[in-house]
Every structure is written in C-alpha cells, then in structure tokens.
Tab-separated table of C-alpha atoms and ligand atoms in Angstrom:
chain	number	residue	atom	x	y	z
M	881	MET	CA	51.508	147.450	64.310
M	882	ILE	CA	53.904	147.658	66.525
M	883	PHE	CA	56.216	150.313	67.911
M	884	ASP	CA	58.058	148.030	71.246
M	885	ALA	CA	60.871	150.531	72.839
M	886	HIS	CA	63.168	148.848	74.706
M	887	CYS	CA	64.999	144.813	73.702
M	888	ASP	CA	68.591	143.518	75.084
M	889	VAL	CA	69.118	141.303	71.136
M	890	LEU	CA	71.786	143.337	70.708
M	891	TYR	CA	73.643	142.869	74.612
M	892	ARG	CA	73.021	138.824	73.841
M	893	LEU	CA	74.262	139.355	71.272
M	894	GLN	CA	77.231	140.825	71.711
M	895	ASN	CA	77.837	137.832	75.114
M	896	GLU	CA	76.153	134.444	73.094
M	897	LYS	CA	78.628	133.849	70.002
M	898	ASP	CA	76.664	131.307	68.994
M	899	LEU	CA	72.948	133.491	68.838
M	900	HIS	CA	71.094	134.734	65.690
M	901	PHE	CA	68.610	137.427	64.926
M	902	SER	CA	68.338	136.226	61.161
M	903	LYS	CA	66.927	132.627	62.101
M	904	SER	CA	64.241	131.539	64.764
M	905	GLY	CA	65.602	130.482	67.319
M	906	PRO	CA	66.310	130.970	71.516
M	907	LEU	CA	66.096	134.913	70.773
M	908	HIS	CA	62.713	136.521	72.514
M	909	VAL	CA	63.828	139.315	69.509
M	910	THR	CA	63.741	137.599	65.999
M	911	TYR	CA	63.198	138.633	62.311
M	912	GLN	CA	60.763	135.366	62.042
M	913	GLU	CA	59.106	136.733	65.220
M	914	LEU	CA	58.772	140.439	64.613
M	915	LYS	CA	57.581	139.319	60.708
M	916	ASN	CA	55.270	137.208	62.955
M	917	ALA	CA	53.948	139.763	64.658
M	918	GLY	CA	53.059	142.647	62.832
M	919	ALA	CA	56.655	144.995	64.915
M	920	LYS	CA	56.668	148.306	62.470
M	921	VAL	CA	59.733	149.764	64.986
M	922	GLN	CA	61.748	147.447	67.279
M	923	CYS	CA	63.989	149.394	69.765
M	924	PHE	CA	67.569	147.918	70.072
M	925	ALA	CA	69.491	149.017	73.298
M	926	ILE	CA	72.846	148.911	73.734
M	927	PHE	CA	73.440	147.574	77.320
M	928	LEU	CA	77.111	147.174	79.167
M	929	SER	CA	77.549	144.485	81.839
M	930	PRO	CA	77.952	146.391	84.678
M	931	SER	CA	81.835	143.776	84.713
M	932	LEU	CA	82.949	145.693	82.460
M	933	PRO	CA	85.836	147.883	83.320
M	934	PRO	CA	85.495	151.722	82.453
M	935	SER	CA	88.563	151.678	79.290
M	936	ARG	CA	86.636	148.683	77.852
M	937	ARG	CA	83.323	150.221	77.714
M	938	PHE	CA	83.381	152.885	74.964
M	939	GLU	CA	84.427	150.259	72.732
M	940	ALA	CA	82.099	147.335	74.014
M	941	ALA	CA	79.776	150.218	73.433
M	942	LEU	CA	80.939	150.555	69.617
M	943	GLU	CA	80.662	146.837	68.913
M	944	GLN	CA	77.382	146.984	69.477
M	945	VAL	CA	76.576	149.993	66.960
M	946	ASP	CA	77.874	147.506	64.939
M	947	LEU	CA	76.008	144.592	66.006
M	948	PHE	CA	73.327	146.502	65.253
M	949	TYR	CA	74.387	147.078	61.644
M	950	GLU	CA	75.525	144.269	60.058
M	951	ARG	CA	73.412	141.910	62.085
M	952	ILE	CA	69.833	143.084	61.996
M	953	VAL	CA	70.190	145.647	59.241
M	954	LYS	CA	72.188	144.837	56.500
M	955	PRO	CA	71.651	140.765	55.829
M	956	HIS	CA	67.356	142.698	56.013
M	957	ALA	CA	66.208	144.599	52.803
M	958	ASP	CA	63.157	145.699	54.831
M	959	ILE	CA	64.558	146.361	58.029
M	960	GLN	CA	65.162	150.225	57.789
M	961	VAL	CA	68.013	152.500	60.745
M	962	ILE	CA	65.055	154.903	62.535
M	963	THR	CA	67.126	158.405	63.153
M	964	SER	CA	63.556	160.786	63.620
M	965	LYS	CA	59.615	160.547	63.214
M	966	ARG	CA	59.939	161.031	59.499
M	967	ASP	CA	61.586	158.033	58.531
M	968	ILE	CA	58.837	156.688	60.444
M	969	GLN	CA	56.493	157.758	58.455
M	970	ASN	CA	58.264	156.689	55.505
M	971	LEU	CA	58.384	153.459	56.000
M	972	LYS	CA	57.001	150.793	53.601
M	973	GLU	CA	54.377	148.483	54.032
M	974	HIS	CA	56.430	145.287	54.372
M	975	GLU	CA	59.108	147.558	56.268
M	976	ILE	CA	60.132	146.882	60.538
M	977	GLY	CA	61.872	150.014	61.321
M	978	VAL	CA	64.020	149.354	63.536
M	979	VAL	CA	65.726	152.372	66.530
M	980	LEU	CA	69.408	152.064	68.526
M	981	THR	CA	68.976	153.223	71.696
M	982	LEU	CA	71.746	153.985	74.827
M	983	GLU	CA	70.703	151.916	77.890
M	984	GLY	CA	72.758	154.326	80.720
M	985	CYS	CA	75.961	156.636	80.650
M	986	GLU	CA	78.649	154.052	81.884
M	987	ALA	CA	79.892	154.254	77.374
M	988	ILE	CA	80.742	157.670	77.336
M	989	GLN	CA	82.282	157.797	80.961
M	990	GLU	CA	82.229	161.996	81.054
M	991	ASP	CA	83.270	162.737	77.256
M	992	LEU	CA	80.408	164.310	75.495
M	993	MET	CA	82.124	163.340	72.545
M	994	LYS	CA	81.466	159.702	73.397
M	995	LEU	CA	77.677	160.768	73.619
M	996	ARG	CA	77.521	162.650	69.692
M	997	THR	CA	79.776	159.799	68.709
M	998	LEU	CA	77.078	157.264	69.305
M	999	LYS	CA	74.117	159.574	68.729
M	1000	ARG	CA	75.776	160.421	64.712
M	1001	LEU	CA	75.999	156.663	64.455
M	1002	GLY	CA	72.332	156.291	65.043
M	1003	VAL	CA	71.531	155.964	69.029
M	1004	CYS	CA	67.751	157.990	69.138
M	1005	SER	CA	67.683	157.769	72.921
M	1006	VAL	CA	69.320	157.591	75.646
M	1007	GLY	CA	68.552	156.454	79.189
M	1008	LEU	CA	70.893	158.336	81.541
M	1009	THR	CA	71.755	155.921	83.873
M	1010	TRP	CA	71.466	152.431	84.112
M	1011	ASN	CA	70.600	150.292	88.566
M	1012	TYR	CA	73.535	152.231	90.279
M	1013	ALA	CA	74.901	155.394	90.666
M	1014	ASN	CA	77.555	156.376	87.860
M	1015	THR	CA	78.661	160.229	86.439
M	1016	LEU	CA	75.632	161.874	85.822
M	1017	ALA	CA	72.917	159.992	88.115
M	1018	ASP	CA	72.018	157.483	90.918
M	1019	GLY	CA	69.976	154.880	88.772
M	1020	ALA	CA	67.148	153.626	90.751
M	1021	MET	CA	68.938	150.705	92.824
M	1022	GLU	CA	71.003	153.132	94.147
M	1023	SER	CA	70.186	153.103	97.606
M	1024	ARG	CA	71.727	156.952	97.923
M	1025	GLY	CA	69.279	158.297	95.625
M	1026	ALA	CA	70.789	161.740	94.621
M	1027	GLY	CA	70.273	163.050	91.656
M	1028	LEU	CA	71.979	164.290	88.965
M	1029	THR	CA	75.218	165.633	88.490
M	1030	ALA	CA	76.544	169.218	86.685
M	1031	PHE	CA	78.404	166.598	84.524
M	1032	GLY	CA	74.357	164.533	83.873
M	1033	ARG	CA	72.690	168.652	83.626
M	1034	GLN	CA	75.629	168.590	81.022
M	1035	VAL	CA	73.754	165.119	78.978
M	1036	VAL	CA	70.504	166.286	79.069
M	1037	GLU	CA	70.954	169.762	77.717
M	1038	GLU	CA	73.684	168.208	74.564
M	1039	LEU	CA	70.241	165.413	74.018
M	1040	ASN	CA	67.479	168.743	73.546
M	1041	GLN	CA	69.986	170.470	71.784
M	1042	MET	CA	70.218	166.414	69.372
M	1043	LYS	CA	66.595	166.139	69.828
M	1044	ILE	CA	67.089	162.963	71.441
M	1045	TRP	CA	65.093	161.242	74.138
M	1046	THR	CA	66.141	161.291	77.333
M	1047	ASP	CA	64.836	157.659	78.559
M	1048	VAL	CA	63.934	157.958	82.643
M	1049	SER	CA	63.649	154.156	82.649
M	1050	HIS	CA	66.240	153.448	84.962
M	1051	LEU	CA	66.711	156.187	87.434
M	1052	SER	CA	66.170	157.698	90.864
M	1053	GLU	CA	63.463	158.802	92.076
M	1054	LYS	CA	65.537	162.399	92.458
M	1055	ALA	CA	67.117	161.756	89.343
M	1056	PHE	CA	63.803	161.431	87.671
M	1057	TRP	CA	62.480	164.748	88.890
M	1058	ASP	CA	65.337	167.029	88.333
M	1059	VAL	CA	65.780	165.315	84.592
M	1060	LEU	CA	61.778	166.275	84.128
M	1061	GLU	CA	63.168	170.225	84.529
M	1062	LEU	CA	65.602	170.467	82.414
M	1063	ALA	CA	64.993	167.539	78.788
M	1064	ASP	CA	62.669	168.881	76.353
M	1065	TYR	CA	61.802	164.713	74.954
M	1066	PRO	CA	62.057	162.464	77.748
M	1067	VAL	CA	60.274	159.397	77.285
M	1068	ALA	CA	60.113	155.972	80.361
M	1069	SER	CA	60.764	153.331	77.703
M	1070	HIS	CA	60.749	150.737	80.213
M	1071	SER	CA	58.859	150.741	83.375
M	1072	ASN	CA	55.822	149.846	84.708
M	1073	SER	CA	53.257	151.248	87.865
M	1074	TYR	CA	54.664	151.216	91.406
M	1075	SER	CA	51.471	152.023	93.256
M	1076	LEU	CA	50.248	148.465	90.969
M	1077	CYS	CA	53.663	146.619	92.080
M	1078	PRO	CA	55.829	148.902	94.712
M	1079	HIS	CA	59.787	148.146	92.819
M	1080	PRO	CA	62.119	151.507	92.456
M	1081	ARG	CA	62.162	150.843	88.960
M	1082	ASN	CA	58.543	151.119	88.302
M	1083	LEU	CA	56.997	155.376	88.723
M	1084	LYS	CA	54.447	156.447	91.489
M	1085	ASP	CA	50.871	158.036	90.251
M	1086	ASP	CA	53.182	161.703	90.211
M	1087	GLN	CA	55.913	160.609	87.902
M	1088	ILE	CA	53.178	159.482	85.268
M	1089	LYS	CA	51.186	161.636	85.131
M	1090	ALA	CA	54.636	164.719	85.186
M	1091	LEU	CA	55.258	162.459	82.513
M	1092	ILE	CA	51.885	162.835	80.643
M	1093	GLN	CA	52.287	167.181	81.221
M	1094	LYS	CA	55.258	166.597	79.521
M	1095	ASN	CA	54.300	164.720	76.152
M	1096	SER	CA	56.028	161.965	76.808
M	1097	VAL	CA	55.248	158.067	76.312
M	1098	ILE	CA	55.478	155.037	78.475
M	1099	GLY	CA	56.760	151.830	77.359
M	1100	LEU	CA	54.627	149.653	80.474
M	1101	THR	CA	57.540	146.754	80.536
M	1102	PHE	CA	56.380	142.413	80.848
M	1103	VAL	CA	59.164	141.854	83.044
M	1104	PRO	CA	57.505	139.703	85.624
M	1105	PHE	CA	58.915	141.811	89.841
M	1106	PHE	CA	58.056	145.325	87.372
M	1107	VAL	CA	54.165	143.473	86.914
M	1108	LYS	CA	53.213	141.993	90.615
M	1109	ASP	CA	55.233	141.444	93.420
M	1110	HIS	CA	54.148	137.211	93.053
M	1111	PRO	CA	55.965	134.936	91.782
M	1112	LYS	CA	53.901	134.335	88.947
M	1113	PRO	CA	52.125	137.632	87.407
M	1114	SER	CA	49.905	136.760	84.395
M	1115	ILE	CA	49.105	138.755	81.209
M	1116	ALA	CA	45.908	139.593	83.084
M	1117	ASP	CA	47.842	141.501	85.771
M	1118	PHE	CA	49.723	142.888	83.031
M	1119	LEU	CA	46.229	144.850	81.478
M	1120	GLN	CA	45.810	145.696	84.851
M	1121	HIS	CA	48.440	148.934	83.918
M	1122	VAL	CA	46.848	149.999	81.311
M	1123	ASP	CA	44.489	150.585	82.514
M	1124	TYR	CA	46.298	152.387	85.579
M	1125	VAL	CA	47.842	154.063	83.491
M	1126	CYS	CA	44.790	154.902	81.488
M	1127	GLY	CA	43.156	156.124	85.247
M	1128	LEU	CA	45.068	158.568	85.462
M	1129	GLY	CA	45.019	160.166	82.084
M	1130	GLY	CA	47.520	158.526	79.959
M	1131	GLU	CA	45.620	157.182	77.524
M	1132	PHE	CA	47.283	158.490	74.964
M	1133	HIS	CA	50.557	158.020	76.729
M	1134	LEU	CA	51.294	154.552	76.679
M	1135	GLY	CA	53.155	151.937	75.016
M	1136	PHE	CA	54.995	149.169	74.979
M	1137	GLY	CA	59.191	148.516	75.678
M	1138	SER	CA	58.936	144.825	76.425
M	1139	ASP	CA	62.095	144.605	77.228
M	1140	PHE	CA	62.815	141.220	75.499
M	1141	ASP	CA	66.416	139.342	75.879
M	1142	GLY	CA	67.175	141.108	78.734
M	1143	ILE	CA	64.827	138.877	80.564
M	1144	ASP	CA	65.493	135.836	81.856
M	1145	GLU	CA	62.289	135.126	83.418
M	1146	THR	CA	59.107	135.923	81.540
M	1147	ILE	CA	55.087	135.861	81.808
M	1148	PRO	CA	53.270	133.358	80.596
M	1149	GLY	CA	51.962	134.626	77.161
M	1150	LEU	CA	54.059	137.321	76.967
M	1151	ASP	CA	57.645	135.225	76.490
M	1152	SER	CA	58.195	136.203	73.230
M	1153	PHE	CA	57.547	138.600	70.398
M	1154	GLN	CA	55.078	136.850	69.119
M	1155	GLY	CA	53.745	136.979	72.929
M	1156	TYR	CA	52.285	140.530	71.721
M	1157	LEU	CA	49.355	138.294	68.981
M	1158	GLN	CA	48.158	137.311	72.466
M	1159	LEU	CA	48.238	140.679	74.294
M	1160	ALA	CA	46.472	143.252	70.963
M	1161	GLU	CA	43.504	139.891	71.213
M	1162	LEU	CA	43.808	140.892	74.997
M	1163	LEU	CA	43.723	144.319	75.154
M	1164	ASP	CA	40.966	143.941	71.735
M	1165	LYS	CA	38.398	142.883	74.346
M	1166	HIS	CA	38.784	145.915	76.352
M	1167	TYR	CA	40.335	148.769	74.587
M	1168	SER	CA	38.117	150.399	71.055
M	1169	ALA	CA	40.083	149.634	67.821
M	1170	SER	CA	41.606	152.634	67.700
M	1171	GLN	CA	42.951	153.447	71.070
M	1172	VAL	CA	44.386	149.301	70.958
M	1173	GLU	CA	46.463	151.237	67.978
M	1174	ASN	CA	47.348	153.528	69.862
M	1175	PHE	CA	48.876	152.055	72.492
M	1176	LEU	CA	50.688	149.033	70.908
M	1177	TYR	CA	51.936	152.058	67.855
M	1178	HIS	CA	49.854	155.242	67.589
M	1179	ASN	CA	50.992	156.663	70.740
M	1180	PHE	CA	55.293	156.214	70.643
M	1181	VAL	CA	55.412	157.996	67.468
M	1182	ARG	CA	53.682	160.426	67.717
M	1183	TYR	CA	55.826	161.738	70.836
M	1184	PHE	CA	58.905	161.026	68.480
M	1185	PRO	CA	61.517	163.164	68.715
M	1186	ASP	CA	60.968	164.665	65.309
E	1233	ZN	ZN1	66.181	148.056	81.562
C-alpha cells in the first residue's frame, strides 16, 4: 500500500486538454498506474499557474476541483474521496482513496470565505505559498525570506479550527518557523533534506527535527534537483534521504510525496507512479518489512488529521 502526498495531475488536466487520467498515457499518475503499483491514497494538488491574473484564480481553482470530481472520482467506482482519517480506515481492499489539497493560497487572495469554501469542497491540506511571496507569507524562492503576514496567521488559525494540514513544503525558512509555532497539524508534503542537497525547497536538520517533534510527516520527493546537486541523480541518491531522515529520528515521520506530473525531469526508475514498485524493492533490501510499510503508507495515515 502506498500513500503519495503530492502530485500535479489536476494542473496538467486543466492545461493539456488531450490528457486523460483514465487511460494509460503521458501522465505520470493514471488510474491504471495507481492500480498496478498498489496505491492506496493519492493526494491531488490544486496548483495555479503564477501567470494567472488574480481575478481568474479562484475560478481556476474551482475548475480543478471540478476536474478532480469529474475525471478522477466519478468514472471510477473503486475511487473514494478522503476527507478524514476514518475515511482512509474505511477503504475497502480494492479501493483507492483520493485527497484534494491546495498548493499555495494564491486562489483565496485575502478571503477566508474562499478558503472555507475549498475546505467544504474537500480540501484536506493547505500549502500557504508556492515558491514566491503572496498575501500570507514568502515562499522558499523569494529572496526577501519574510515570515507569515497577519493574514497568513489568520489562515493557519482557520486551518487549525478546520483540523486540516498546514503544508510547509514551499515556505521560506522564516515562514516555516512561524507556522511551526502556530499550526496544530503541520506537514511537509514534498521536500527533502537540505544537508544532502542544499536547495531552498529542502528542509534543514533543525526543521526536520521540529516537524518530528510536532507529530508531523515529511513526504520525501522524487524531484531530481531536490535529491542531489548533480545532473543525473539515481534512486540510490534518493534512498540517502530516507536514511538521513531516519538518522534524525524520523523513522515514523517520513513518507513520500512524488511531485509526479509537476516535474519535467525524473530520476531513472522513478519516472512514473510504477516506479514505486522498484523503490519498494530497494527499500526492502535495506529496511524491515514493517519499516517499509511505515514509509510507504502508515506514517502518513497515522498523522492524517482526524
Ligand atoms: Zn510543489
């Protein structure tokens, strides 16, 4: 069983009209691939192009919500929408759970009504920013590196009340620490270790330790340039991040957030969802069966807000 905390299928379906989730094809994550590789829970992010004018953003987010229900959920009787841990526990053996998440709050502008509406439509995890600054905080690639704004704080408090995840994966370091102080349910859906690969999107050791302390989970990600500062990283390089986070005490706090369909380049062997089969095989060589099950599935489920 696999829990994958991040993919960008909805963005691709919105922007490339000839793509289909139901058919095998160019998407990294398709219905068939999820079935073949033993997926149990897949998160689908709402992600908006940064070039979209502000007046179009909320509607574009709603379009992706519609794609989630029309193209992922409706055509497949064995796909169930997840909005709580109980929903995951209630999945039948042949069923796959799908989770709607929000990658960056650009869509809500400065309007908590829009946030609450997206939650009511099924969003279970909210990243405050993408890479750059918005009305909530600075993202990881924003050179100013500021923390949460007053509105950003309001959003985190709202997420606490709604009992859903606050995703720290794209935040600036300062905003990360502001969130860790405030958030009841922090999560890092797709980030790796900065010590192994010094990219601003990755997490430093003290950040990883703080997430572990807060009962959080870190979804290690297959993005090649977050794995190694090298043109062609390998699966072995990726496994180093698993080792490293375990070494920091994260055995029960690491999972995977592939970023499939959000990346143009992939690690050889991890080039589509089927890559999980090879990853699981390699993990089996280095870890016990129960450890591998925890990494692939149980760690994320354990800390999914109730
Ligand atoms: Zn991302």
